[in-house]
Amino acid sequence: MEENTLEDKQIKKRIVSMILPITIENILQMTAGLVLMAMIGRINPIAVGSIGIAMVIYKIVWAVFKGIGTGASVLVAQSYGGDKLLKVKSVAEQAFMVTLVLSVLFQQLIYWTAGSLLKVFNPTEDLLINGTIYLKTISWSFPALAIIILVAGVLQGMGNAKTPMVAVGILNVINISFGYIFIFVMEMGLKGAGYAYNIAYLSAAIFGIIMLFGKRGILTSIGGRFSFKFNRKESLTIVRFGLPTSFETAFWQMSSIFITRAILTYGEIAYAAYQLGLQAESISYMPATGFGIAATTFTGQALGGKDKEIGRKYLRQLIKITIVITIFAAGALIFIPKQIMALLTNDLEVIQIGAVYLLVMGITQLPQNISGVLNGALRGAGYVKIPMINAGIGLWLIRVPFVLSMAFIFKADIIWIWVGIGLDMCFRLAFSYIYFKKRNIFDSKLVEY
């Protein structure tokens, strides 16, 4: 009994040591997002909407990098848990080379086709012009973005969440500082916000490279300097593990195109409320996002170390803590939505529409966050396709059809758009739970590569 109690305490300590930095990182990201959106919100609703449609395209590319970063993180976690440190370094190097090449290709593609891509939203002329300017500007951050995601994935797979937290801290301080200077002092408006974005991401990427591959970097201390030898088999394994997560994340972003078009039928004020609502909603879901990352890390490490029972214990503790945190965070969205929206804008109509959105999202936060933990555990165990399937069904068979029918067929009140999003979140939890009941993920085999 005493041994189990001691083990439980050690598990909680490790969870806290990883979750705390990730939570701080997410809060920093959330706070910066709120501050920057509040700056943009003071320009005009067109500026808010322009960033909104530009970021949908941007995040489709981000999804590719996120997938590779997640694939690398899973392989690193399993290798690290099995004490295969040279393999950890090798995975990081191959992933770095793959993402760097892809990021340059995507930057050029998006830069030269930005205007054409944004026309899919059927925007007004002003929205298209401003959105194109912003998307072309921030496309230059793709290589830095890819590096930041990869560095975070590798380090988190090793159980190191503090260094990515510092990188995000650097990014956000620079982004806010330069954002204020460019937007208000130099009066550069939307383009200034884009310049600040690029400078911030470049700074954080340089920090990440130094910490990982520098002279005294974390991976350099394991196996020496960065090796530029391309390993085709290992790179393909990373891509194979990463693609399902890329598709999963891309599903979210591509569905946003349809959701955006539906919301824009209610007017640009409604869309601005939605964009600000998304930022405010992060009060609830961003602190819990780290638990999904922790679930991937600890599950992968447990399987790498061939200790199934410890993996189960980690998962149980993560779910318990997620429930507690979500109850408190979601409560803010439910009970003070107007006050939260008022922090981001002084437009009364935007506040009213956004407050209803926050109320609905607050009610559905618990299913979303628990399913996030379960999906994280699935990825750590190598079941990377299951979260992708879950997202695909939820988005394309529930969320998108429901929202489009409400907007274009029934011409329903905008609250039904928010309800459709909430129904999708509830489905995801049911799907993940049923899969866990039917299959013991801790009996899966390690990946051979």
Short mmCIF file of C-alpha atoms in Angstrom, two decimals:
data_model
loop_
_atom_site.label_atom_id
_atom_site.label_comp_id
_atom_site.label_asym_id
_atom_site.label_seq_id
_atom_site.Cartn_x
_atom_site.Cartn_y
_atom_site.Cartn_z
CA MET A 1 0.00 0.00 0.00
CA GLU A 2 2.79 2.42 0.97
CA GLU A 3 4.65 1.57 -2.25
CA ASN A 4 1.57 2.36 -4.34
CA THR A 5 1.04 5.62 -2.48
CA LEU A 6 4.66 6.62 -3.11
CA GLU A 7 4.36 5.73 -6.78
CA ASP A 8 1.15 7.77 -7.10
CA LYS A 9 2.92 10.77 -5.54
CA GLN A 10 5.80 10.41 -7.99
CA ILE A 11 3.37 10.19 -10.90
CA LYS A 12 1.58 13.36 -9.78
CA LYS A 13 4.92 15.11 -9.32
CA ARG A 14 6.03 14.23 -12.85
CA ILE A 15 2.68 15.29 -14.27
CA VAL A 16 2.86 18.63 -12.48
CA SER A 17 6.49 19.15 -13.56
CA MET A 18 5.40 18.80 -17.18
CA ILE A 19 1.91 20.25 -17.03
CA LEU A 20 2.87 23.43 -15.17
CA PRO A 21 5.27 24.72 -17.86
CA ILE A 22 2.84 23.72 -20.64
CA THR A 23 0.00 25.47 -18.80
CA ILE A 24 2.10 28.60 -18.34
CA GLU A 25 3.11 28.39 -22.00
CA ASN A 26 -0.54 28.14 -23.08
CA ILE A 27 -1.58 30.96 -20.78
CA LEU A 28 1.20 33.12 -22.21
CA GLN A 29 0.01 32.26 -25.72
CA MET A 30 -3.59 32.90 -24.74
CA THR A 31 -2.76 36.22 -23.09
CA ALA A 32 -0.70 37.37 -26.05
CA GLY A 33 -3.51 36.36 -28.39
CA LEU A 34 -6.03 38.33 -26.35
CA VAL A 35 -3.78 41.40 -26.17
CA LEU A 36 -2.95 41.34 -29.87
CA MET A 37 -6.57 40.75 -30.89
CA ALA A 38 -7.60 43.59 -28.61
CA MET A 39 -5.09 45.82 -30.45
CA ILE A 40 -6.50 44.76 -33.81
CA GLY A 41 -10.04 45.11 -32.47
CA ARG A 42 -9.30 48.79 -31.82
CA ILE A 43 -8.54 49.30 -35.54
CA ASN A 44 -11.88 48.10 -37.01
CA PRO A 45 -13.98 44.93 -37.54
CA ILE A 46 -12.51 44.55 -41.06
CA ALA A 47 -9.03 44.13 -39.57
CA VAL A 48 -10.30 41.42 -37.20
CA GLY A 49 -12.03 39.59 -40.03
CA SER A 50 -8.97 39.90 -42.29
CA ILE A 51 -6.78 38.18 -39.72
CA GLY A 52 -9.49 35.57 -39.25
CA ILE A 53 -9.65 34.42 -42.88
CA ALA A 54 -5.87 34.70 -43.34
CA MET A 55 -5.22 32.52 -40.30
CA VAL A 56 -7.49 29.75 -41.63
CA ILE A 57 -5.17 29.31 -44.63
CA TYR A 58 -2.08 29.81 -42.47
CA LYS A 59 -3.18 27.10 -40.06
CA ILE A 60 -3.75 24.56 -42.82
CA VAL A 61 0.00 24.80 -43.49
CA TRP A 62 0.64 24.90 -39.73
CA ALA A 63 -1.18 21.54 -39.57
CA VAL A 64 1.51 19.91 -41.72
CA PHE A 65 4.27 21.11 -39.40
CA LYS A 66 2.25 20.15 -36.34
CA GLY A 67 1.84 16.64 -37.69
CA ILE A 68 5.55 16.15 -38.26
CA GLY A 69 6.26 17.62 -34.83
CA THR A 70 3.78 15.21 -33.24
CA GLY A 71 5.17 12.26 -35.17
CA ALA A 72 8.66 13.14 -33.99
CA SER A 73 7.38 13.60 -30.43
CA VAL A 74 5.82 10.11 -30.34
CA LEU A 75 8.97 8.44 -31.64
CA VAL A 76 11.16 10.49 -29.28
CA ALA A 77 8.97 9.56 -26.30
CA GLN A 78 9.11 5.84 -27.08
CA SER A 79 12.88 5.96 -27.72
CA TYR A 80 13.53 8.05 -24.62
CA GLY A 81 11.43 5.72 -22.48
CA GLY A 82 13.52 2.81 -23.77
CA ASP A 83 16.76 4.74 -23.02
CA LYS A 84 17.70 4.91 -26.73
CA LEU A 85 19.20 8.40 -26.60
CA LEU A 86 21.07 8.31 -29.91
CA LYS A 87 17.81 7.39 -31.59
CA VAL A 88 16.22 10.46 -30.00
CA LYS A 89 18.89 12.68 -31.58
CA SER A 90 18.55 10.96 -34.94
CA VAL A 91 14.76 11.40 -35.02
CA ALA A 92 15.11 15.10 -34.21
CA GLU A 93 17.67 15.65 -36.97
CA GLN A 94 15.65 13.89 -39.66
CA ALA A 95 12.48 15.72 -38.64
CA PHE A 96 14.33 19.04 -38.72
CA MET A 97 15.54 18.52 -42.28
CA VAL A 98 12.12 17.43 -43.52
CA THR A 99 10.25 20.35 -41.94
CA LEU A 100 12.76 22.97 -43.09
CA VAL A 101 12.45 21.93 -46.75
CA LEU A 102 8.66 21.77 -46.57
CA SER A 103 8.40 25.15 -44.84
CA VAL A 104 10.29 26.93 -47.63
CA LEU A 105 8.12 25.30 -50.30
CA PHE A 106 4.92 26.23 -48.50
CA GLN A 107 6.08 29.81 -47.94
CA GLN A 108 6.53 30.37 -51.65
CA LEU A 109 3.26 28.65 -52.51
CA ILE A 110 1.20 30.72 -50.06
CA TYR A 111 2.93 34.00 -50.86
CA TRP A 112 2.19 33.84 -54.58
CA THR A 113 -1.36 32.44 -54.29
CA ALA A 114 -2.62 34.26 -51.16
CA GLY A 115 -5.29 36.34 -52.90
CA SER A 116 -6.68 33.41 -54.87
CA LEU A 117 -6.83 31.19 -51.79
CA LEU A 118 -8.75 33.76 -49.74
CA LYS A 119 -11.42 34.10 -52.43
CA VAL A 120 -12.81 30.77 -51.25
CA PHE A 121 -14.41 32.67 -48.34
CA ASN A 122 -16.32 34.89 -50.77
CA PRO A 123 -15.13 37.97 -48.82
CA THR A 124 -15.94 41.60 -49.50
CA GLU A 125 -13.35 43.58 -51.46
CA ASP A 126 -11.95 45.25 -48.33
CA LEU A 127 -11.75 41.93 -46.49
CA LEU A 128 -9.94 40.29 -49.43
CA ILE A 129 -7.41 43.11 -49.85
CA ASN A 130 -6.53 43.29 -46.16
CA GLY A 131 -6.54 39.52 -45.69
CA THR A 132 -4.16 39.09 -48.64
CA ILE A 133 -1.74 41.67 -47.26
CA TYR A 134 -1.68 39.97 -43.85
CA LEU A 135 -1.35 36.41 -45.20
CA LYS A 136 1.50 37.30 -47.57
CA THR A 137 3.29 39.11 -44.75
CA ILE A 138 3.11 36.31 -42.19
CA SER A 139 3.93 33.60 -44.75
CA TRP A 140 7.60 34.54 -44.21
CA SER A 141 7.33 33.09 -40.70
CA PHE A 142 6.75 29.51 -41.98
CA PRO A 143 10.36 28.26 -41.55
CA ALA A 144 10.51 29.72 -38.03
CA LEU A 145 7.07 28.30 -37.19
CA ALA A 146 8.14 24.82 -38.35
CA ILE A 147 11.28 24.95 -36.20
CA ILE A 148 9.39 26.09 -33.09
CA ILE A 149 6.83 23.29 -33.43
CA LEU A 150 9.53 20.68 -33.97
CA VAL A 151 11.68 21.84 -31.05
CA ALA A 152 8.65 21.74 -28.76
CA GLY A 153 7.65 18.27 -29.98
CA VAL A 154 11.11 16.78 -29.46
CA LEU A 155 11.64 18.29 -26.02
CA GLN A 156 8.15 17.45 -24.79
CA GLY A 157 8.67 13.87 -25.99
CA MET A 158 11.66 13.80 -23.64
CA GLY A 159 9.55 15.21 -20.83
CA ASN A 160 11.13 18.67 -21.02
CA ALA A 161 8.34 21.26 -21.12
CA LYS A 162 10.29 24.16 -19.59
CA THR A 163 12.39 25.05 -22.63
CA PRO A 164 9.40 25.30 -25.03
CA MET A 165 7.71 27.46 -22.39
CA VAL A 166 10.65 29.88 -22.41
CA ALA A 167 10.61 29.96 -26.23
CA VAL A 168 6.91 30.86 -26.26
CA GLY A 169 7.54 33.49 -23.59
CA ILE A 170 10.18 35.11 -25.80
CA LEU A 171 7.86 34.91 -28.80
CA ASN A 172 4.92 36.54 -27.05
CA VAL A 173 6.87 39.36 -25.38
CA ILE A 174 8.42 40.31 -28.71
CA ASN A 175 5.12 39.94 -30.57
CA ILE A 176 3.22 42.20 -28.16
CA SER A 177 6.02 44.78 -27.92
CA PHE A 178 6.60 45.13 -31.65
CA GLY A 179 2.88 44.79 -32.31
CA TYR A 180 2.16 47.85 -30.18
CA ILE A 181 4.99 49.83 -31.74
CA PHE A 182 4.09 48.97 -35.34
CA ILE A 183 0.30 49.20 -34.97
CA PHE A 184 -0.07 52.30 -32.80
CA VAL A 185 3.22 54.22 -32.61
CA MET A 186 4.24 53.82 -36.26
CA GLU A 187 0.58 53.53 -37.36
CA MET A 188 1.29 50.61 -39.72
CA GLY A 189 -2.01 48.88 -38.94
CA LEU A 190 -2.49 45.31 -40.16
CA LYS A 191 0.83 45.09 -41.98
CA GLY A 192 2.60 46.16 -38.78
CA ALA A 193 0.90 43.30 -36.92
CA GLY A 194 2.30 40.93 -39.55
CA TYR A 195 5.83 42.30 -39.22
CA ALA A 196 5.69 41.89 -35.44
CA TYR A 197 4.50 38.30 -35.93
CA ASN A 198 7.47 37.46 -38.16
CA ILE A 199 10.07 39.04 -35.86
CA ALA A 200 8.66 37.20 -32.84
CA TYR A 201 8.66 33.78 -34.50
CA LEU A 202 12.16 34.22 -35.91
CA SER A 203 13.49 35.12 -32.46
CA ALA A 204 11.87 32.10 -30.81
CA ALA A 205 13.10 29.77 -33.57
CA ILE A 206 16.72 30.92 -33.13
CA PHE A 207 16.41 30.30 -29.38
CA GLY A 208 15.01 26.80 -30.03
CA ILE A 209 17.81 25.85 -32.42
CA ILE A 210 20.46 26.97 -29.92
CA MET A 211 18.86 25.06 -27.06
CA LEU A 212 18.50 21.87 -29.10
CA PHE A 213 21.46 21.80 -31.48
CA GLY A 214 23.80 24.52 -30.20
CA LYS A 215 27.33 23.95 -28.88
CA ARG A 216 25.93 23.08 -25.45
CA GLY A 217 22.49 22.07 -26.71
CA ILE A 218 20.39 19.29 -25.21
CA LEU A 219 20.84 16.94 -28.19
CA THR A 220 24.46 17.94 -28.81
CA SER A 221 25.31 16.68 -25.32
CA ILE A 222 23.79 13.31 -26.25
CA GLY A 223 25.57 12.57 -29.52
CA GLY A 224 27.62 15.49 -30.72
CA ARG A 225 27.02 18.04 -33.45
CA PHE A 226 24.08 18.05 -35.84
CA SER A 227 24.49 15.36 -38.50
CA PHE A 228 23.27 16.30 -41.98
CA LYS A 229 23.11 12.67 -43.13
CA PHE A 230 19.64 12.02 -44.54
CA ASN A 231 18.05 8.75 -43.38
CA ARG A 232 15.24 7.92 -45.80
CA LYS A 233 13.69 5.13 -43.73
CA GLU A 234 13.60 7.14 -40.52
CA SER A 235 12.28 10.25 -42.27
CA LEU A 236 9.48 8.26 -43.88
CA THR A 237 8.56 6.79 -40.48
CA ILE A 238 8.31 10.29 -39.01
CA VAL A 239 6.14 11.40 -41.91
CA ARG A 240 3.99 8.25 -41.65
CA PHE A 241 3.41 8.93 -37.97
CA GLY A 242 2.90 12.63 -38.55
CA LEU A 243 0.54 12.61 -41.53
CA PRO A 244 -2.55 11.43 -39.61
CA THR A 245 -2.09 14.30 -37.14
CA SER A 246 -1.51 16.66 -40.06
CA PHE A 247 -4.75 15.51 -41.67
CA GLU A 248 -6.56 15.72 -38.35
CA THR A 249 -5.43 19.31 -37.82
CA ALA A 250 -6.03 20.17 -41.48
CA PHE A 251 -9.59 18.83 -41.14
CA TRP A 252 -10.13 21.49 -38.48
CA GLN A 253 -8.77 24.26 -40.65
CA MET A 254 -10.51 23.18 -43.86
CA SER A 255 -13.80 22.88 -42.03
CA SER A 256 -13.18 26.43 -40.82
CA ILE A 257 -13.52 27.56 -44.43
CA PHE A 258 -17.11 26.29 -44.51
CA ILE A 259 -17.85 27.55 -41.00
CA THR A 260 -16.43 30.95 -41.90
CA ARG A 261 -18.55 31.23 -45.04
CA ALA A 262 -21.62 30.28 -43.01
CA ILE A 263 -20.90 32.84 -40.29
CA LEU A 264 -20.16 35.57 -42.84
CA THR A 265 -23.75 35.23 -44.09
CA TYR A 266 -24.73 36.82 -40.76
CA GLY A 267 -22.47 39.80 -41.46
CA GLU A 268 -18.96 40.97 -40.68
CA ILE A 269 -19.96 42.00 -37.15
CA ALA A 270 -20.98 38.40 -36.40
CA TYR A 271 -17.71 37.11 -37.81
CA ALA A 272 -15.70 39.58 -35.74
CA ALA A 273 -17.60 38.35 -32.65
CA TYR A 274 -16.71 34.77 -33.57
CA GLN A 275 -13.02 35.61 -33.95
CA LEU A 276 -12.88 37.44 -30.64
CA GLY A 277 -14.90 34.63 -29.05
CA LEU A 278 -12.31 32.09 -30.18
CA GLN A 279 -9.62 34.11 -28.44
CA ALA A 280 -11.68 34.41 -25.27
CA GLU A 281 -12.57 30.71 -25.32
CA SER A 282 -8.88 29.92 -24.98
CA ILE A 283 -9.29 30.86 -21.30
CA SER A 284 -10.82 27.42 -20.89
CA TYR A 285 -9.33 25.06 -23.44
CA MET A 286 -5.71 26.26 -23.64
CA PRO A 287 -4.83 25.45 -20.01
CA ALA A 288 -6.13 21.91 -20.64
CA THR A 289 -4.35 21.44 -23.98
CA GLY A 290 -1.15 20.49 -22.19
CA PHE A 291 -2.78 17.41 -20.72
CA GLY A 292 -3.14 15.91 -24.20
CA ILE A 293 0.57 16.53 -24.83
CA ALA A 294 1.44 15.00 -21.46
CA ALA A 295 -0.72 11.97 -22.26
CA THR A 296 1.22 11.43 -25.49
CA THR A 297 4.58 11.76 -23.71
CA PHE A 298 3.89 9.57 -20.68
CA THR A 299 2.08 6.88 -22.69
CA GLY A 300 4.93 6.73 -25.21
CA GLN A 301 7.56 6.62 -22.50
CA ALA A 302 5.68 3.92 -20.59
CA LEU A 303 5.49 1.73 -23.69
CA GLY A 304 9.13 2.42 -24.50
CA GLY A 305 10.05 1.33 -20.98
CA LYS A 306 7.70 -1.68 -21.27
CA ASP A 307 5.69 -0.64 -18.20
CA LYS A 308 1.99 -0.82 -19.11
CA GLU A 309 0.65 -0.30 -15.61
CA ILE A 310 2.49 2.98 -15.12
CA GLY A 311 0.98 4.19 -18.40
CA ARG A 312 -2.53 3.42 -17.14
CA LYS A 313 -1.85 5.28 -13.88
CA TYR A 314 -0.60 8.35 -15.71
CA LEU A 315 -3.72 8.41 -17.88
CA ARG A 316 -6.09 8.12 -14.90
CA GLN A 317 -4.39 10.98 -13.08
CA LEU A 318 -4.37 13.17 -16.19
CA ILE A 319 -8.12 12.73 -16.70
CA LYS A 320 -8.86 13.57 -13.06
CA ILE A 321 -6.81 16.78 -13.13
CA THR A 322 -8.27 17.79 -16.50
CA ILE A 323 -11.81 17.52 -15.13
CA VAL A 324 -11.02 19.72 -12.14
CA ILE A 325 -9.28 22.44 -14.16
CA THR A 326 -11.96 22.48 -16.86
CA ILE A 327 -14.79 22.90 -14.36
CA PHE A 328 -13.21 26.08 -13.01
CA ALA A 329 -12.06 27.49 -16.38
CA ALA A 330 -15.31 26.77 -18.22
CA GLY A 331 -17.23 28.36 -15.37
CA ALA A 332 -15.81 31.74 -16.38
CA LEU A 333 -17.20 31.34 -19.90
CA ILE A 334 -20.61 30.35 -18.57
CA PHE A 335 -21.08 32.95 -15.84
CA ILE A 336 -19.24 36.08 -17.09
CA PRO A 337 -19.17 35.86 -20.92
CA LYS A 338 -20.09 39.52 -21.52
CA GLN A 339 -17.39 40.77 -19.18
CA ILE A 340 -14.80 38.63 -20.98
CA MET A 341 -15.88 39.90 -24.41
CA ALA A 342 -15.79 43.49 -23.15
CA LEU A 343 -12.06 43.09 -22.52
CA LEU A 344 -11.56 42.57 -26.26
CA THR A 345 -13.87 45.11 -27.84
CA ASN A 346 -16.11 48.05 -27.05
CA ASP A 347 -18.61 47.24 -29.81
CA LEU A 348 -21.86 46.32 -28.00
CA GLU A 349 -23.23 44.18 -30.84
CA VAL A 350 -19.99 42.20 -31.05
CA ILE A 351 -20.07 41.69 -27.27
CA GLN A 352 -23.66 40.42 -27.35
CA ILE A 353 -23.07 37.87 -30.14
CA GLY A 354 -19.73 36.75 -28.72
CA ALA A 355 -21.16 36.26 -25.22
CA VAL A 356 -23.68 33.71 -26.52
CA TYR A 357 -20.87 31.86 -28.27
CA LEU A 358 -18.84 31.72 -25.03
CA LEU A 359 -21.82 30.40 -23.08
CA VAL A 360 -22.33 27.47 -25.46
CA MET A 361 -18.60 26.72 -25.62
CA GLY A 362 -18.34 26.82 -21.82
CA ILE A 363 -20.98 24.11 -21.56
CA THR A 364 -19.12 21.84 -24.01
CA GLN A 365 -15.56 22.38 -22.76
CA LEU A 366 -15.50 19.28 -20.54
CA PRO A 367 -16.20 16.79 -23.37
CA GLN A 368 -13.64 18.56 -25.57
CA ASN A 369 -10.86 18.52 -22.99
CA ILE A 370 -11.35 14.92 -21.84
CA SER A 371 -11.36 13.66 -25.43
CA GLY A 372 -8.15 15.65 -25.96
CA VAL A 373 -6.42 13.65 -23.21
CA LEU A 374 -7.69 10.34 -24.58
CA ASN A 375 -6.52 11.24 -28.09
CA GLY A 376 -3.11 12.21 -26.69
CA ALA A 377 -2.78 8.77 -25.11
CA LEU A 378 -3.76 7.12 -28.38
CA ARG A 379 -1.01 8.98 -30.23
CA GLY A 380 1.57 8.04 -27.61
CA ALA A 381 0.64 4.39 -28.04
CA GLY A 382 1.02 4.63 -31.81
CA TYR A 383 -2.70 4.80 -32.69
CA VAL A 384 -2.22 8.03 -34.62
CA LYS A 385 -5.01 7.30 -37.13
CA ILE A 386 -7.81 7.05 -34.55
CA PRO A 387 -7.85 10.75 -33.52
CA MET A 388 -7.80 11.62 -37.22
CA ILE A 389 -10.84 9.41 -37.89
CA ASN A 390 -12.58 10.87 -34.83
CA ALA A 391 -11.99 14.43 -36.08
CA GLY A 392 -13.01 13.54 -39.62
CA ILE A 393 -16.36 12.08 -38.58
CA GLY A 394 -17.11 14.82 -36.07
CA LEU A 395 -16.30 17.66 -38.45
CA TRP A 396 -17.55 16.40 -41.78
CA LEU A 397 -20.57 14.37 -40.69
CA ILE A 398 -21.76 16.51 -37.77
CA ARG A 399 -20.33 20.03 -37.46
CA VAL A 400 -20.10 21.18 -41.09
CA PRO A 401 -23.43 19.70 -42.33
CA PHE A 402 -25.28 21.02 -39.26
CA VAL A 403 -23.83 24.53 -39.52
CA LEU A 404 -24.36 24.80 -43.28
CA SER A 405 -27.95 23.63 -43.04
CA MET A 406 -28.69 26.10 -40.25
CA ALA A 407 -27.11 29.01 -42.15
CA PHE A 408 -28.17 28.37 -45.74
CA ILE A 409 -31.30 26.21 -45.57
CA PHE A 410 -33.12 27.10 -42.35
CA LYS A 411 -31.72 30.66 -42.04
CA ALA A 412 -31.67 30.01 -38.29
CA ASP A 413 -30.46 32.33 -35.55
CA ILE A 414 -26.67 32.35 -35.19
CA ILE A 415 -26.91 30.53 -31.84
CA TRP A 416 -27.58 27.33 -33.84
CA ILE A 417 -24.16 27.70 -35.45
CA TRP A 418 -22.65 27.61 -31.97
CA VAL A 419 -24.83 24.60 -31.04
CA GLY A 420 -23.54 22.67 -34.07
CA ILE A 421 -19.96 23.21 -32.93
CA GLY A 422 -20.86 21.99 -29.45
CA LEU A 423 -22.52 18.82 -30.77
CA ASP A 424 -19.30 17.90 -32.56
CA MET A 425 -17.34 18.23 -29.30
CA CYS A 426 -19.71 15.90 -27.47
CA PHE A 427 -19.48 13.30 -30.24
CA ARG A 428 -15.68 13.23 -30.03
CA LEU A 429 -15.74 12.28 -26.37
CA ALA A 430 -18.22 9.46 -27.04
CA PHE A 431 -16.07 8.14 -29.91
CA SER A 432 -12.84 8.18 -27.88
CA TYR A 433 -14.47 6.61 -24.83
CA ILE A 434 -16.02 3.75 -26.85
CA TYR A 435 -12.67 3.04 -28.55
CA PHE A 436 -10.87 2.91 -25.20
CA LYS A 437 -13.46 0.49 -23.82
CA LYS A 438 -12.99 -1.87 -26.77
CA ARG A 439 -9.19 -1.81 -27.10
CA ASN A 440 -6.33 -1.90 -24.61
CA ILE A 441 -3.91 0.61 -26.09
CA PHE A 442 -1.19 -0.30 -23.61
CA ASP A 443 -0.77 -3.69 -25.28
CA SER A 444 0.38 -2.10 -28.55
CA LYS A 445 3.85 -2.79 -29.96
CA LEU A 446 6.59 -0.22 -30.36
CA VAL A 447 7.25 1.16 -33.82
CA GLU A 448 10.11 -0.45 -35.69
CA TYR A 449 12.24 2.03 -37.68
#
